[in-house]
XYZ file of C-alpha atoms in Angstrom:
527
model
C 0.000 0.000 0.000
C 1.445 3.370 -1.085
C 1.328 6.341 1.344
C -0.104 9.357 -0.538
C 1.691 11.801 1.750
C 5.087 10.555 0.543
C 4.267 11.155 -3.125
C 6.260 14.046 -4.627
C 5.621 15.884 -7.901
C 8.437 16.064 -10.427
C 6.891 18.970 -12.462
C 7.728 22.717 -12.059
C 6.069 24.698 -9.306
C 3.197 26.793 -10.635
C 1.670 30.080 -9.491
C -2.064 30.535 -8.961
C -2.670 31.369 -12.648
C -0.773 28.298 -13.861
C 2.431 30.162 -14.875
C 5.698 28.576 -13.770
C 6.695 30.164 -10.467
C 10.217 31.101 -11.649
C 8.877 32.928 -14.709
C 6.206 34.632 -12.625
C 8.847 35.936 -10.208
C 10.948 37.238 -13.100
C 7.951 39.106 -14.539
C 7.149 40.625 -11.141
C 10.774 41.684 -10.643
C 10.895 43.230 -14.118
C 7.715 45.215 -13.422
C 9.148 46.394 -10.139
C 12.319 47.631 -11.865
C 10.284 49.419 -14.552
C 8.186 51.172 -11.901
C 11.357 52.267 -10.106
C 12.833 53.509 -13.397
C 9.656 55.460 -14.157
C 9.908 57.158 -10.770
C 13.491 58.312 -11.278
C 13.162 59.009 -15.035
C 12.344 62.742 -14.552
C 15.423 63.141 -12.348
C 17.610 61.281 -14.833
C 16.284 63.447 -17.659
C 16.928 66.602 -15.640
C 20.505 65.529 -14.872
C 21.075 64.622 -18.522
C 19.825 67.989 -19.787
C 21.284 70.260 -17.115
C 24.560 68.476 -16.326
C 25.680 65.788 -18.755
C 24.718 67.620 -21.971
C 26.531 70.885 -21.066
C 29.677 68.964 -20.117
C 29.546 67.004 -23.373
C 29.070 70.245 -25.312
C 32.028 71.808 -23.477
C 34.259 68.843 -24.290
C 33.231 69.019 -27.960
C 33.828 72.763 -28.212
C 37.330 72.331 -26.810
C 38.394 70.372 -29.919
C 35.875 71.551 -32.558
C 37.422 73.523 -35.419
C 35.255 72.989 -38.498
C 34.838 76.679 -39.327
C 38.010 76.707 -41.492
C 37.143 73.625 -43.542
C 33.510 74.752 -43.920
C 34.243 78.357 -44.893
C 37.116 77.806 -47.354
C 36.870 74.102 -48.310
C 38.490 74.463 -51.747
C 41.432 76.359 -50.268
C 41.999 73.687 -47.625
C 42.165 70.983 -50.309
C 44.416 73.072 -52.575
C 46.840 73.717 -49.681
C 47.536 70.000 -49.256
C 50.343 70.243 -51.814
C 51.913 73.313 -50.187
C 54.458 73.028 -47.362
C 55.221 75.707 -44.798
C 58.965 74.884 -44.560
C 59.489 76.925 -41.354
C 58.409 80.134 -43.023
C 60.890 79.874 -45.890
C 58.321 78.688 -48.421
C 57.025 81.018 -51.098
C 53.369 81.961 -51.312
C 51.123 79.187 -52.656
C 50.425 78.655 -56.345
C 47.817 80.374 -58.481
C 45.578 77.332 -57.978
C 45.354 78.051 -54.238
C 44.546 81.711 -54.819
C 41.862 80.682 -57.312
C 40.293 78.397 -54.716
C 40.470 81.159 -52.102
C 38.850 83.598 -54.537
C 35.791 81.390 -54.987
C 35.609 80.489 -51.291
C 35.773 84.078 -50.089
C 33.311 85.242 -52.745
C 30.750 82.882 -51.246
C 31.843 83.530 -47.644
C 31.518 87.295 -48.108
C 27.959 86.860 -49.313
C 27.070 84.837 -46.187
C 29.324 86.987 -43.930
C 31.114 83.904 -42.636
C 34.567 85.265 -43.544
C 34.467 87.463 -40.425
C 33.915 84.422 -38.186
C 36.789 82.684 -39.958
C 39.018 85.699 -39.341
C 38.068 85.803 -35.661
C 38.930 82.101 -35.272
C 42.309 82.375 -36.992
C 43.084 85.603 -35.145
C 43.338 83.554 -31.933
C 46.381 81.889 -33.494
C 47.957 84.669 -35.599
C 47.307 88.314 -34.824
C 45.982 90.288 -37.774
C 43.992 87.501 -39.424
C 40.667 89.075 -38.463
C 41.440 92.429 -40.081
C 42.942 90.643 -43.105
C 39.752 88.661 -43.719
C 37.547 91.718 -43.282
C 39.692 93.779 -45.632
C 39.758 91.009 -48.222
C 35.991 90.550 -47.962
C 35.506 94.223 -48.768
C 37.950 94.061 -51.700
C 36.941 90.730 -53.245
C 34.253 92.350 -55.390
C 36.624 95.032 -56.736
C 39.150 92.630 -58.257
C 40.022 92.950 -61.940
C 38.592 89.501 -62.682
C 35.731 91.187 -64.506
C 38.196 91.248 -67.430
C 37.369 87.563 -67.966
C 33.662 88.402 -67.893
C 34.102 91.090 -70.536
C 36.208 88.869 -72.784
C 33.751 85.945 -72.687
C 30.782 88.214 -73.365
C 32.667 89.928 -76.216
C 33.329 86.491 -77.723
C 29.672 85.458 -77.498
C 26.835 87.500 -75.894
C 25.260 84.232 -74.749
C 27.886 84.073 -72.001
C 26.071 86.982 -70.400
C 22.730 85.162 -70.501
C 21.882 83.525 -67.139
C 19.613 80.999 -68.863
C 22.485 79.814 -71.078
C 24.605 79.271 -67.972
C 21.824 77.267 -66.313
C 21.415 75.056 -69.356
C 25.175 74.492 -69.623
C 25.773 73.724 -65.956
C 22.798 71.364 -65.734
C 24.030 69.286 -68.675
C 25.095 65.718 -67.815
C 28.840 65.243 -67.499
C 29.661 68.947 -67.195
C 31.398 68.422 -63.833
C 33.999 66.210 -65.504
C 34.635 68.744 -68.259
C 34.620 71.902 -66.106
C 35.401 70.758 -62.538
C 36.331 74.164 -61.052
C 33.410 75.869 -62.767
C 30.983 73.201 -61.571
C 32.219 73.667 -58.008
C 31.922 77.455 -58.298
C 28.437 77.031 -59.777
C 27.423 75.269 -56.566
C 28.508 78.359 -54.623
C 26.622 80.620 -57.019
C 23.485 78.494 -56.642
C 23.657 78.856 -52.838
C 24.180 82.626 -53.123
C 21.149 83.077 -55.400
C 19.040 80.799 -53.196
C 20.018 82.840 -50.141
C 18.673 85.948 -51.871
C 15.453 84.119 -52.875
C 16.132 85.042 -56.511
C 15.633 83.015 -59.697
C 18.837 81.369 -60.936
C 17.955 81.805 -64.625
C 17.466 85.569 -64.131
C 20.595 86.499 -62.160
C 23.757 87.635 -63.935
C 26.580 85.216 -62.941
C 29.354 86.625 -60.743
C 32.874 87.233 -62.024
C 34.295 84.216 -60.170
C 32.332 81.902 -62.504
C 34.051 83.377 -65.574
C 37.404 83.108 -63.783
C 36.962 79.395 -63.072
C 35.650 78.852 -66.600
C 38.842 80.393 -68.004
C 40.996 78.208 -65.751
C 39.093 75.046 -66.746
C 39.351 75.774 -70.472
C 43.086 76.467 -70.132
C 43.649 73.269 -68.139
C 41.448 70.800 -70.034
C 42.699 69.054 -73.200
C 40.966 70.130 -76.400
C 39.694 66.585 -76.897
C 37.779 66.685 -73.590
C 35.949 69.848 -74.625
C 35.314 68.506 -78.132
C 33.754 65.331 -76.692
C 31.147 67.311 -74.733
C 27.730 67.182 -76.422
C 25.433 68.738 -73.836
C 23.560 72.036 -73.975
C 25.862 74.915 -74.909
C 28.475 72.597 -76.420
C 29.087 74.787 -79.458
C 29.415 77.902 -77.329
C 31.872 76.090 -75.070
C 33.947 74.792 -77.989
C 34.182 78.293 -79.463
C 35.356 79.654 -76.138
C 37.933 76.872 -75.833
C 39.328 77.793 -79.260
C 39.609 81.501 -78.362
C 40.642 81.333 -74.697
C 44.354 81.134 -75.486
C 44.155 84.703 -76.768
C 42.504 86.071 -73.600
C 44.452 88.516 -71.453
C 45.189 86.628 -68.185
C 44.636 88.067 -64.709
C 46.911 87.008 -61.844
C 44.724 86.168 -58.858
C 47.795 86.081 -56.637
C 48.581 89.674 -57.575
C 44.959 90.668 -57.038
C 45.099 89.390 -53.449
C 48.462 91.066 -52.870
C 46.972 94.326 -54.102
C 44.277 94.029 -51.455
C 46.817 93.238 -48.714
C 50.471 92.315 -49.052
C 50.110 89.915 -46.099
C 48.706 87.337 -48.533
C 52.295 86.821 -49.634
C 53.355 85.940 -46.075
C 53.947 82.203 -45.575
C 52.928 82.588 -41.909
C 49.357 83.430 -42.949
C 49.058 80.393 -45.199
C 50.792 78.193 -42.656
C 48.209 79.173 -40.044
C 45.330 78.384 -42.410
C 46.802 74.970 -43.192
C 47.683 74.164 -39.571
C 44.094 74.779 -38.467
C 42.281 73.352 -41.477
C 41.372 70.092 -39.718
C 37.807 69.835 -38.315
C 39.331 68.987 -34.939
C 42.269 70.615 -33.197
C 44.369 70.297 -30.072
C 45.211 73.998 -30.301
C 42.854 75.060 -27.520
C 44.264 72.522 -25.074
C 47.813 73.485 -26.052
C 47.027 77.140 -25.361
C 45.595 76.099 -21.984
C 49.014 74.789 -20.909
C 51.004 77.725 -22.355
C 51.875 75.983 -25.609
C 50.776 76.831 -29.129
C 50.217 75.017 -32.363
C 52.124 76.839 -35.100
C 52.683 76.039 -38.775
C 56.108 74.721 -37.736
C 54.693 72.494 -34.964
C 54.076 72.745 -31.226
C 56.011 75.519 -29.490
C 55.964 77.367 -26.175
C 53.980 80.550 -25.901
C 56.018 83.754 -25.651
C 57.142 84.263 -22.067
C 54.900 87.296 -21.552
C 51.864 85.187 -22.566
C 52.505 82.171 -20.334
C 49.739 82.750 -17.792
C 47.505 79.686 -17.682
C 49.796 77.290 -15.811
C 50.413 80.075 -13.293
C 46.666 80.555 -12.896
C 46.034 76.816 -12.510
C 48.720 76.590 -9.812
C 47.437 79.702 -8.053
C 43.851 78.409 -8.166
C 44.780 75.074 -6.583
C 47.029 76.685 -3.957
C 44.537 79.341 -2.885
C 41.636 76.871 -2.883
C 43.672 74.671 -0.518
C 44.448 77.670 1.710
C 40.782 78.722 1.763
C 39.771 75.149 2.609
C 42.334 75.049 5.435
C 41.240 78.390 6.850
C 37.610 77.236 6.768
C 38.580 74.108 8.733
C 40.485 76.157 11.340
C 37.627 78.620 11.798
C 34.709 76.276 11.223
C 35.720 73.391 13.498
C 35.559 75.346 16.820
C 32.272 76.964 15.787
C 30.720 73.616 14.852
C 32.033 72.089 18.122
C 30.453 74.930 20.082
C 27.131 74.538 18.286
C 27.130 70.781 18.920
C 27.878 71.057 22.639
C 25.728 74.045 23.660
C 22.110 73.595 24.748
C 19.717 73.228 21.846
C 18.007 76.607 22.401
C 21.282 78.522 22.251
C 22.806 76.436 19.451
C 19.744 77.030 17.255
C 20.089 80.765 17.754
C 23.777 80.676 16.852
C 23.019 78.443 13.850
C 20.740 81.183 12.524
C 23.714 83.549 12.666
C 25.765 81.022 10.678
C 23.035 80.862 8.032
C 22.445 84.615 7.994
C 25.068 85.323 5.243
C 23.005 83.164 2.858
C 20.280 85.818 3.068
C 22.672 88.551 1.964
C 23.742 89.101 -1.646
C 27.158 87.773 -2.585
C 28.034 91.120 -4.179
C 27.085 92.952 -0.983
C 29.278 90.717 1.171
C 32.207 91.030 -1.233
C 31.814 94.799 -1.475
C 31.759 94.998 2.323
C 35.183 93.372 2.436
C 36.463 95.936 -0.053
C 35.374 98.658 2.378
C 36.930 96.877 5.342
C 40.247 95.887 3.761
C 41.185 98.866 1.602
C 44.069 101.106 2.715
C 41.682 103.831 3.827
C 39.243 101.244 5.163
C 37.944 100.377 8.614
C 40.600 97.805 9.572
C 43.517 100.037 8.598
C 41.928 102.978 10.432
C 41.639 100.887 13.616
C 45.244 99.692 13.338
C 46.444 103.283 12.864
C 44.327 104.456 15.797
C 45.817 101.713 18.002
C 49.299 102.727 16.901
C 50.060 99.300 15.466
C 50.530 100.660 11.933
C 51.992 103.965 10.765
C 49.555 106.097 8.803
C 52.032 106.335 5.934
C 52.522 102.552 5.863
C 48.971 101.269 5.827
C 48.599 97.563 5.039
C 47.706 96.498 1.490
C 45.007 93.875 2.098
C 42.853 94.229 -1.002
C 43.384 93.491 -4.712
C 45.787 90.672 -3.859
C 45.744 87.052 -2.707
C 45.155 88.007 0.933
C 41.952 89.845 0.070
C 40.696 86.915 -1.989
C 41.430 84.400 0.783
C 39.735 86.510 3.466
C 36.611 87.250 1.417
C 36.185 83.699 0.132
C 36.788 82.184 3.567
C 33.962 84.317 4.903
C 31.673 83.316 2.013
C 32.420 79.576 2.134
C 32.694 79.147 5.912
C 29.041 78.014 6.343
C 29.680 75.163 3.896
C 32.304 73.867 6.324
C 30.373 74.505 9.543
C 27.140 72.771 8.523
C 28.639 69.331 7.613
C 30.827 69.442 10.725
C 27.868 70.358 12.922
C 25.665 67.609 11.503
C 28.361 64.979 12.177
C 29.274 66.295 15.637
C 25.611 66.158 16.738
C 25.687 62.397 16.171
C 28.747 61.843 18.441
C 27.509 60.679 21.889
C 28.983 62.919 24.653
C 29.201 59.827 26.871
C 32.256 58.670 24.877
C 34.303 61.660 26.036
C 33.047 61.339 29.617
C 33.984 57.669 29.599
C 37.494 58.509 28.402
C 37.890 61.081 31.170
C 36.631 58.603 33.770
C 39.403 56.256 32.636
C 42.031 58.896 33.361
C 42.318 60.744 30.018
C 42.937 64.488 30.082
C 40.601 66.874 28.244
C 43.032 67.096 25.304
C 43.582 63.318 25.138
C 39.851 62.627 25.295
C 39.236 65.106 22.492
C 42.115 64.043 20.260
C 41.814 60.268 20.738
C 38.035 59.913 21.057
C 36.125 62.924 19.736
C 38.241 64.123 16.815
C 38.436 60.788 14.908
C 34.644 60.614 14.906
C 34.411 64.118 13.442
C 36.777 63.383 10.526
C 33.916 62.399 8.143
C 32.464 65.885 8.661
C 35.847 67.451 7.899
C 36.024 65.402 4.732
C 32.545 66.417 3.580
C 33.149 70.093 4.373
C 36.564 70.059 2.690
C 35.157 68.617 -0.543
C 32.321 71.172 -0.568
C 34.559 74.157 0.134
C 37.361 73.109 -2.231
C 35.093 72.409 -5.200
C 33.181 75.653 -4.661
C 36.398 77.641 -4.228
C 38.129 76.265 -7.301
C 35.274 77.431 -9.528
C 34.614 80.853 -7.967
C 35.151 83.909 -10.137
C 32.984 86.802 -8.855
C 34.793 87.359 -5.558
C 38.342 86.975 -6.980
C 37.373 89.365 -9.777
C 36.258 92.027 -7.298
C 38.949 91.737 -4.616
C 41.747 89.727 -6.238
C 43.445 92.341 -8.413
C 46.176 90.953 -10.656
C 47.599 88.442 -8.164
C 44.433 87.059 -6.602
C 42.376 85.992 -9.619
C 41.591 82.363 -10.424
C 41.573 80.385 -13.665
C 37.770 80.674 -13.559
C 38.123 84.433 -14.093
C 39.965 83.741 -17.336
C 37.277 81.267 -18.408
C 34.600 83.896 -17.770
C 36.632 86.428 -19.771
C 36.871 84.169 -22.808
C 33.156 83.357 -22.672
C 31.851 86.903 -22.234
C 34.525 89.221 -23.665
C 36.975 87.619 -26.103
C 34.308 85.092 -27.249
C 37.000 82.422 -27.560
C 34.637 79.675 -26.473
C 36.977 76.928 -27.640
C 39.741 78.053 -25.267
C 37.225 78.595 -22.463
C 35.922 75.048 -23.007
C 39.469 73.633 -22.963
C 40.285 75.481 -19.724
C 37.029 74.258 -18.196
C 37.734 70.689 -19.297
C 41.192 70.767 -17.721
C 39.753 72.226 -14.514
C 37.136 69.462 -14.441
C 39.827 66.831 -14.997
C 41.937 68.288 -12.164
C 38.980 68.206 -9.765
C 38.153 64.604 -10.706
C 41.810 63.626 -10.277
C 42.003 65.217 -6.820
C 38.708 63.558 -5.923
C 40.159 60.186 -6.973
C 43.335 60.812 -4.934
C 41.211 61.768 -1.916
C 39.183 58.588 -2.325
C 42.354 56.471 -2.505
C 43.941 58.097 0.552
C 40.987 58.862 2.830
C 38.163 56.917 1.255
C 34.931 58.484 0.102
C 33.043 56.092 2.397
C 34.476 58.037 5.339
C 32.750 61.235 4.184
C 29.515 61.909 6.012
C 26.937 64.650 6.338
C 25.637 63.309 9.601
């Protein structure tokens, strides 16, 4: 007789709805994760938009350099065969000047040549004015001689409709490559004006490229063309040898003799790549030149000094906040709750006052004719003729920023110290420890997480401050952040500002990693 209670099932365990229990648990867990993701999705989206995206944009701007290749693409390609040769090379060939002529004719129409000049001016002084001057003179070149000679040969060359028919013929790009490329520029110019292509008189640069193509192409290639305007083109090819040539190189030199300077062309070629390390090189007092990477002139080597000063002064400010904030936090944690709450309000009171007001107050206090100097003179500690210089230098920056950032040190310390049981210190004293030994061996180690949290807050805030150093720092108390703000708002060199910001971010992350390796981020606490 078989006992039914000893019978075991060999099939999978099922849930109430008949689904295998393992699969049912997986579905429930997946739903739980999706609900949790839905709850934090708005926060993730906010962080992505307000934090990750700006950092990614900053990193991209620090290497982005497509303005050269987009504004003068033909010139960039033509310069591939030209070498700088440490400034000893002659000016480029007529082919390069022809490419530049077409590029700048289009760029002047869209006003992008000024942006190109501003970008290259960061690398070689004078490029901005050169591009502006050339943009104004590009339409006054003597290249209209080609226009006159083609129209004198056949009036159809002055007919926009004949040009449209010719340039839309199949295979024309192989026969007239430069002209076809220039026609693309002309099409964009006419489209930008919202005009009709078949009604607009072609610009002189089209006749210039047509002349160059007819002079360069074999007669057989022109003879083989059978598209619209073939006869007109063949007649022009037969007569073009008798045209009076115009030197484009000389035309550019007539506008500005700097176009004969190899340094100008070397700069254009050196920064023709869509991406560049030039901004990062400038951030560490180096420069990318046509001859390679070189040091900046000694009177321009400021960024490494500013990085070093920023780190040093941020460390000093952090240390001064620890020295001043620790006793205050200890007092707040040990006083009766009613009194400590009142004092805590005084700690928070500066948050209710404008940063500019607090900084300006320190200017009044620290200046040579200010309150502190007046008191020292009145006490006889300082001679009236030898008043202390405490503003517009590093001292003024340290004092003002310590005052501003002190609450960020006190609050983490206070929150940690409130969690330390006072019985630990009393127990140490009952075992024979002195007040100092009980504090140093028992109380202080438990407050270290608060010091760590406050130090990270103060240091990171200090390293990125720029308003206070700008107002009270003078020439010796400014931070690298002041230079970043200058390039963003004044010089508009956003690429260099992005590179400086990227380096500053990397330095902070590196120091954070070092802190984690030495102290351990797990030992940081806010209470």
